[in-house]
Coordinates of C-alpha atoms and ligand atoms in Angstrom, one line a residue:
M1193 CA 4.8 14.4 -12.6
T1194 CA 7.9 12.3 -12.5
R1195 CA 9.3 10.1 -9.9
R1196 CA 12.9 9.3 -9.3
R1197 CA 13.1 6.0 -7.4
R1198 CA 16.4 6.9 -5.7
A1199 CA 17.0 5.8 -2.2
V1200 CA 18.2 8.3 0.4
P1201 CA 20.1 6.3 3.0
P1202 CA 19.1 7.3 6.5
G1203 CA 21.5 9.7 8.1
S1204 CA 23.1 10.6 4.8
A1205 CA 25.0 13.8 4.5
G1206 CA 22.3 15.2 2.2
A1207 CA 19.6 14.3 4.7
R1208 CA 21.5 16.0 7.6
R1209 CA 22.0 19.2 5.6
A1210 CA 18.3 19.4 4.6
A1211 CA 16.6 22.5 6.1
P1212 CA 13.7 21.8 8.4
L1213 CA 10.5 21.8 6.4
P1214 CA 6.9 21.1 7.3
A1215 CA 5.7 17.8 6.0
V1216 CA 2.3 17.0 4.6
I1217 CA 0.9 13.5 4.3
L1218 CA -2.0 13.3 1.9
G1219 CA -4.6 10.6 2.4
S1220 CA -7.2 9.3 0.0
G1221 CA -9.6 11.3 -2.1
I1222 CA -7.0 13.9 -3.1
W1223 CA -5.7 12.6 -6.4
H1224 CA -7.4 15.4 -8.4
L1225 CA -5.1 17.8 -6.5
L1226 CA -2.1 16.2 -8.1
R1227 CA -3.3 16.3 -11.7
G1228 CA -3.6 18.9 -14.4
R1229 CA -2.2 22.4 -14.8
R1230 CA -3.7 23.7 -11.6
G1231 CA -2.6 20.7 -9.5
L1232 CA 0.3 20.7 -7.0
R1233 CA 3.6 20.5 -8.8
L1234 CA 5.7 17.8 -7.3
S1235 CA 9.5 17.4 -7.4
R1236 CA 11.0 14.0 -8.3
G1237 CA 10.1 11.7 -5.5
E1238 CA 12.8 10.2 -3.3
I1239 CA 12.2 7.0 -1.4
G1240 CA 13.7 7.0 2.1
E1241 CA 15.5 3.8 3.1
T1242 CA 14.8 3.3 6.8
P1243 CA 15.4 0.6 9.4
F1244 CA 11.8 -0.3 8.8
G1245 CA 12.0 -0.6 5.0
P1246 CA 11.4 1.9 2.2
S1247 CA 9.1 4.8 2.7
R1248 CA 6.6 6.2 0.2
P1249 CA 8.3 8.7 -2.1
I1250 CA 9.0 12.1 -0.6
F1251 CA 8.3 15.0 -2.8
S1252 CA 8.9 18.7 -2.5
T1253 CA 6.0 21.0 -3.5
V1254 CA 4.9 24.6 -3.1
L1255 CA 1.5 25.3 -1.5
P1256 CA -0.7 28.2 -2.5
G1257 CA 1.1 31.4 -1.3
G1258 CA 4.6 30.0 -1.9
R1259 CA 5.4 27.9 1.1
R1260 CA 7.6 24.9 0.3
V1261 CA 6.7 21.6 2.1
L1262 CA 7.7 18.0 2.0
L1263 CA 4.9 16.0 0.6
M1264 CA 4.0 12.3 0.8
T1265 CA 1.0 10.3 -0.2
R1266 CA -0.1 7.3 2.0
H1267 CA -1.7 5.4 -0.8
G1268 CA -0.1 6.5 -4.1
E1269 CA 0.1 9.5 -6.3
A1270 CA -2.4 8.4 -8.9
G1271 CA -4.9 6.2 -7.0
Y1272 CA -5.5 3.9 -4.0
D1273 CA -2.5 1.6 -4.6
V1274 CA -1.6 1.0 -1.0
G1275 CA -4.4 0.2 1.4
A1276 CA -4.5 1.8 4.8
W1277 CA -3.9 -1.6 6.4
S1278 CA -0.7 -2.0 4.3
V1279 CA 0.9 1.4 4.7
N1280 CA 4.4 1.3 6.2
Y1281 CA 3.7 4.1 8.8
R1282 CA 7.0 3.6 10.5
A1283 CA 9.1 4.0 7.4
N1284 CA 7.1 7.0 6.2
L1285 CA 7.5 9.0 9.4
W1286 CA 11.1 8.0 9.9
A1287 CA 12.0 9.1 6.4
L1288 CA 10.2 12.4 6.8
K1289 CA 12.0 13.1 10.1
D1290 CA 15.3 12.0 8.4
R1291 CA 14.6 14.6 5.7
G1292 CA 14.4 17.3 8.3
A1293 CA 10.6 17.5 9.0
D1294 CA 9.7 18.6 12.5
L1295 CA 6.0 18.7 12.0
V1296 CA 3.5 16.6 10.0
L1297 CA 0.1 17.8 8.9
S1298 CA -1.9 14.9 7.5
T1299 CA -5.2 14.7 5.7
S1300 CA -7.7 12.0 6.2
A1301 CA -11.0 11.4 4.5
C1302 CA -13.5 10.1 7.0
G1303 CA -17.0 8.9 7.5
G1304 CA -19.3 10.9 9.7
I1305 CA -20.7 9.2 12.8
D1306 CA -22.2 12.3 14.3
P1307 CA -25.4 12.7 12.2
R1308 CA -25.0 16.5 12.4
L1309 CA -21.9 16.3 10.3
S1310 CA -22.6 16.8 6.6
V1311 CA -20.4 15.6 3.7
G1312 CA -17.7 18.1 2.8
T1313 CA -17.3 19.4 6.4
F1314 CA -13.7 19.6 7.6
V1315 CA -13.0 18.3 11.1
V1316 CA -10.0 18.9 13.3
P1317 CA -10.2 16.0 15.8
H1318 CA -8.8 16.4 19.2
D1319 CA -8.9 12.8 20.3
L1320 CA -8.8 9.3 18.9
L1321 CA -9.9 5.8 19.5
D1322 CA -7.5 3.2 18.1
K1323 CA -9.3 0.1 17.1
T1324 CA -6.5 -1.2 14.9
T1325 CA -5.0 -4.6 15.8
R1326 CA -2.7 -5.6 13.0
R1327 CA -0.3 -2.7 12.7
A1328 CA 3.2 -2.0 14.0
K1329 CA 2.5 0.6 16.7
T1330 CA 6.0 1.5 17.9
F1331 CA 9.5 2.1 16.7
F1332 CA 10.8 0.4 19.8
E1333 CA 9.9 -3.3 19.4
G1334 CA 12.0 -5.3 21.9
A1335 CA 13.0 -2.2 23.8
G1336 CA 11.7 -0.4 26.9
L1337 CA 11.1 2.9 25.2
G1338 CA 7.9 4.6 24.0
I1339 CA 5.8 5.0 27.2
V1340 CA 4.7 8.6 26.4
R1341 CA 1.6 10.5 27.4
H1342 CA -1.2 11.0 25.0
G1343 CA -3.4 13.4 27.0
Q1344 CA -3.4 15.4 23.8
P1345 CA -2.9 12.9 20.9
F1346 CA -2.7 15.6 18.4
C1347 CA -0.4 18.6 18.6
P1348 CA -2.4 21.5 20.2
A1349 CA -0.4 24.1 18.3
L1350 CA -1.1 22.4 14.9
R1351 CA -4.7 22.1 15.8
A1352 CA -4.9 25.8 16.7
A1353 CA -3.2 26.7 13.4
L1354 CA -5.6 24.5 11.5
A1355 CA -8.5 26.2 13.2
E1356 CA -7.2 29.6 12.2
G1357 CA -6.5 28.4 8.7
L1358 CA -10.0 26.9 8.2
A1359 CA -11.6 30.2 9.4
A1360 CA -9.3 32.3 7.2
V1361 CA -10.2 30.2 4.1
G1362 CA -13.9 30.2 5.1
V1363 CA -14.8 26.6 4.6
R1364 CA -17.4 24.6 6.6
H1365 CA -15.7 23.0 9.5
R1366 CA -15.9 21.7 13.0
L1367 CA -13.2 22.1 15.6
G1368 CA -12.8 19.0 17.9
G1369 CA -14.0 15.5 17.5
V1370 CA -13.0 11.9 18.2
Y1371 CA -11.6 10.0 15.3
V1372 CA -12.0 6.2 15.6
C1373 CA -9.5 4.3 13.5
T1374 CA -10.4 0.9 12.2
D1375 CA -8.3 -1.8 10.5
G1376 CA -10.2 -2.2 7.2
P1377 CA -10.3 -3.0 4.5
R1378 CA -13.9 -3.7 5.0
L1379 CA -16.2 -0.9 6.1
E1380 CA -17.9 -1.0 9.5
T1381 CA -21.2 -2.6 10.4
P1382 CA -24.1 -0.6 11.8
A1383 CA -23.6 -2.1 15.2
E1384 CA -19.9 -1.2 15.2
I1385 CA -20.7 2.4 14.3
C1386 CA -23.4 2.4 17.1
S1387 CA -20.8 1.2 19.5
Y1388 CA -18.2 3.7 18.5
A1389 CA -20.8 6.5 18.8
R1390 CA -21.5 5.3 22.4
E1391 CA -17.7 5.5 23.1
G1392 CA -17.7 9.1 21.9
A1393 CA -16.4 8.8 18.3
T1394 CA -17.7 11.4 15.9
I1395 CA -15.8 10.4 12.7
V1396 CA -14.3 7.1 11.5
G1397 CA -11.4 6.3 9.2
M1398 CA -8.6 3.8 8.7
T1399 CA -5.4 5.8 8.6
V1400 CA -4.6 8.1 11.5
A1401 CA -3.5 5.3 13.9
P1402 CA -0.8 4.5 14.5
E1403 CA 0.5 7.5 12.5
F1404 CA -0.3 9.9 15.4
A1405 CA 1.5 7.9 18.0
L1406 CA 4.5 7.0 15.9
S1407 CA 4.9 10.8 15.2
R1408 CA 5.0 11.4 19.0
E1409 CA 7.7 8.7 19.4
L1410 CA 9.9 10.7 16.9
E1411 CA 9.1 14.0 18.7
L1412 CA 7.2 15.3 15.6
C1413 CA 4.3 17.6 16.0
Y1414 CA 1.3 15.9 14.3
A1415 CA -2.3 16.7 13.6
T1416 CA -4.8 15.6 11.0
L1417 CA -7.3 17.5 8.9
S1418 CA -10.2 15.3 8.2
W1419 CA -13.1 15.9 6.0
V1420 CA -16.3 14.0 5.7
V1421 CA -16.8 12.0 2.5
N1422 CA -19.7 9.9 3.5
L1423 CA -21.9 9.2 6.5
A1424 CA -21.0 6.1 8.4
E1425 CA -23.1 2.9 8.0
G1426 CA -26.5 3.1 9.7
V1427 CA -26.3 6.9 10.4
V1428 CA -28.7 7.5 7.6
P1429 CA -30.6 4.9 5.5
R1430 CA -28.9 4.6 2.1
P1431 CA -29.7 2.0 -0.6
Y1432 CA -26.9 -0.3 -1.8
R1433 CA -25.3 1.1 -5.0
P1434 CA -22.7 -1.3 -6.4
D1435 CA -21.8 1.3 -9.1
L1436 CA -20.6 4.0 -6.7
L1437 CA -17.6 4.5 -4.4
F1438 CA -18.6 3.4 -0.9
E1439 CA -21.5 1.5 -2.6
G1440 CA -24.0 4.1 -2.0
M1441 CA -23.0 5.3 1.5
A1442 CA -22.6 8.7 -0.2
T1443 CA -24.8 9.9 -2.9
E1444 CA -23.4 11.2 -6.2
E1445 CA -24.0 14.7 -5.0
E1446 CA -22.2 14.0 -1.7
L1447 CA -19.2 12.5 -3.5
A1448 CA -19.0 15.7 -5.6
E1449 CA -19.3 17.8 -2.4
G1450 CA -16.4 15.8 -0.8
D1451 CA -14.3 16.4 -3.9
R1452 CA -15.0 20.1 -3.7
A1453 CA -13.9 20.2 -0.1
A1454 CA -10.8 18.3 -0.9
A1455 CA -9.9 20.9 -3.6
R1456 CA -9.6 23.4 -0.8
L1457 CA -7.1 21.4 1.2
P1458 CA -3.9 23.0 -0.2
E1459 CA -5.3 26.5 0.7
V1460 CA -6.3 25.4 4.2
L1461 CA -2.9 23.7 4.8
A1462 CA -1.1 26.8 3.6
A1463 CA -3.2 29.1 5.7
A1464 CA -2.6 26.9 8.8
L1465 CA 1.2 26.8 8.3
D1466 CA 1.3 30.6 7.8
R1467 CA -0.2 31.0 11.2
L1468 CA 2.1 28.5 13.0
S1469 CA 5.0 30.0 14.9
S1470 CA 8.3 28.2 14.8
D1471 CA 8.5 28.5 18.6
R1472 CA 5.1 26.9 19.0
A1473 CA 4.1 26.1 22.6
C1474 CA 3.6 22.4 22.7
D1475 CA 5.5 19.5 24.2
C1476 CA 5.6 17.2 21.2
R1477 CA 9.3 17.9 20.5
R1478 CA 10.2 16.8 24.1
A1479 CA 8.2 13.6 24.1
M1480 CA 11.3 11.4 24.6
E1481 CA 13.0 13.9 27.0
H1482 CA 12.9 11.7 30.1
Y1483 CA 14.6 8.8 28.2
K1484 CA 17.3 11.3 27.1
Q1485 CA 17.8 12.6 30.6
R1486 CA 18.0 9.0 31.9
G1487 CA 20.7 8.3 29.4
D1488 CA 18.7 5.6 27.6
I1489 CA 18.9 7.5 24.2
G1490 CA 20.9 10.3 22.7
E1491 CA 19.8 13.4 20.8
D1492 CA 20.0 11.8 17.4
F1493 CA 16.8 9.8 16.7
R1494 CA 18.6 7.7 14.2
T1495 CA 20.4 6.0 17.1
W1496 CA 17.1 5.2 18.9
V1497 CA 16.5 1.8 17.3
K1498 CA 18.8 -0.9 16.2
R1499 CA 19.1 -1.2 12.4
T1500 CA 17.8 -4.5 11.0
Ligands
ZN1485 ZN1 3.5 20.1 18.8

């Protein structure tokens, strides 16, 4: 894998000519998908220069079955180099949209709060609790834009496609769930997990907010495919293990199970995209419509914010 650190200016001729492509954002726990002969083959990465700074490199890759997608990692291509609390979510989404993406499927490793969830289970959440406090949550700082509904925080058409894709691939999964997003970097206390459970959360992670809401502001369809890599603190008694990832919250067997699930991600994403119609019935791509009709903004999203 090579990476070309060439900036693509926003709104460049090349970007405008790019054909619409689905975009995939890979979270943590997926690095083995990017290595070796059987790993995803990535093009040279291109960093998008945006009004919010540089994005993560954008790659082109081909999923199983031959579908080409734009691909970005939140945290790095070889390891956890950028923490969830330091990801430039605005730059990443802006750059993907600028490259022609009209939908984003993300992956997100998560902890299971619902004790009935076992490690390795895929979850397609339908709702979210945003507990983050230190992240830029809108593209429209200092402007009066961005008051948009989140009755369905995740695109229902993408969720339906993920459901069909999971069933087609035949992996263990649950449809629906509430993802609670925390700031990190520390993991949660037992009391916090208890509190989140009482609020309705079924899984916990650090990355989906504000990604979901920023996508809506750019009229991108967005959904996340989570998979359980450990059970959350206090859900089951687990001794402290300083030698293991998550310090013993997942056993060695469970860590291996999580890796096995992650290895199926490309198949599931491909199967989901194969089942997604280009004229999908959802309102994500009209999220800013009332602002356009009022004359507050034009059709080109690149004009929606002032360049800094
Ligand atoms: Zn949608």
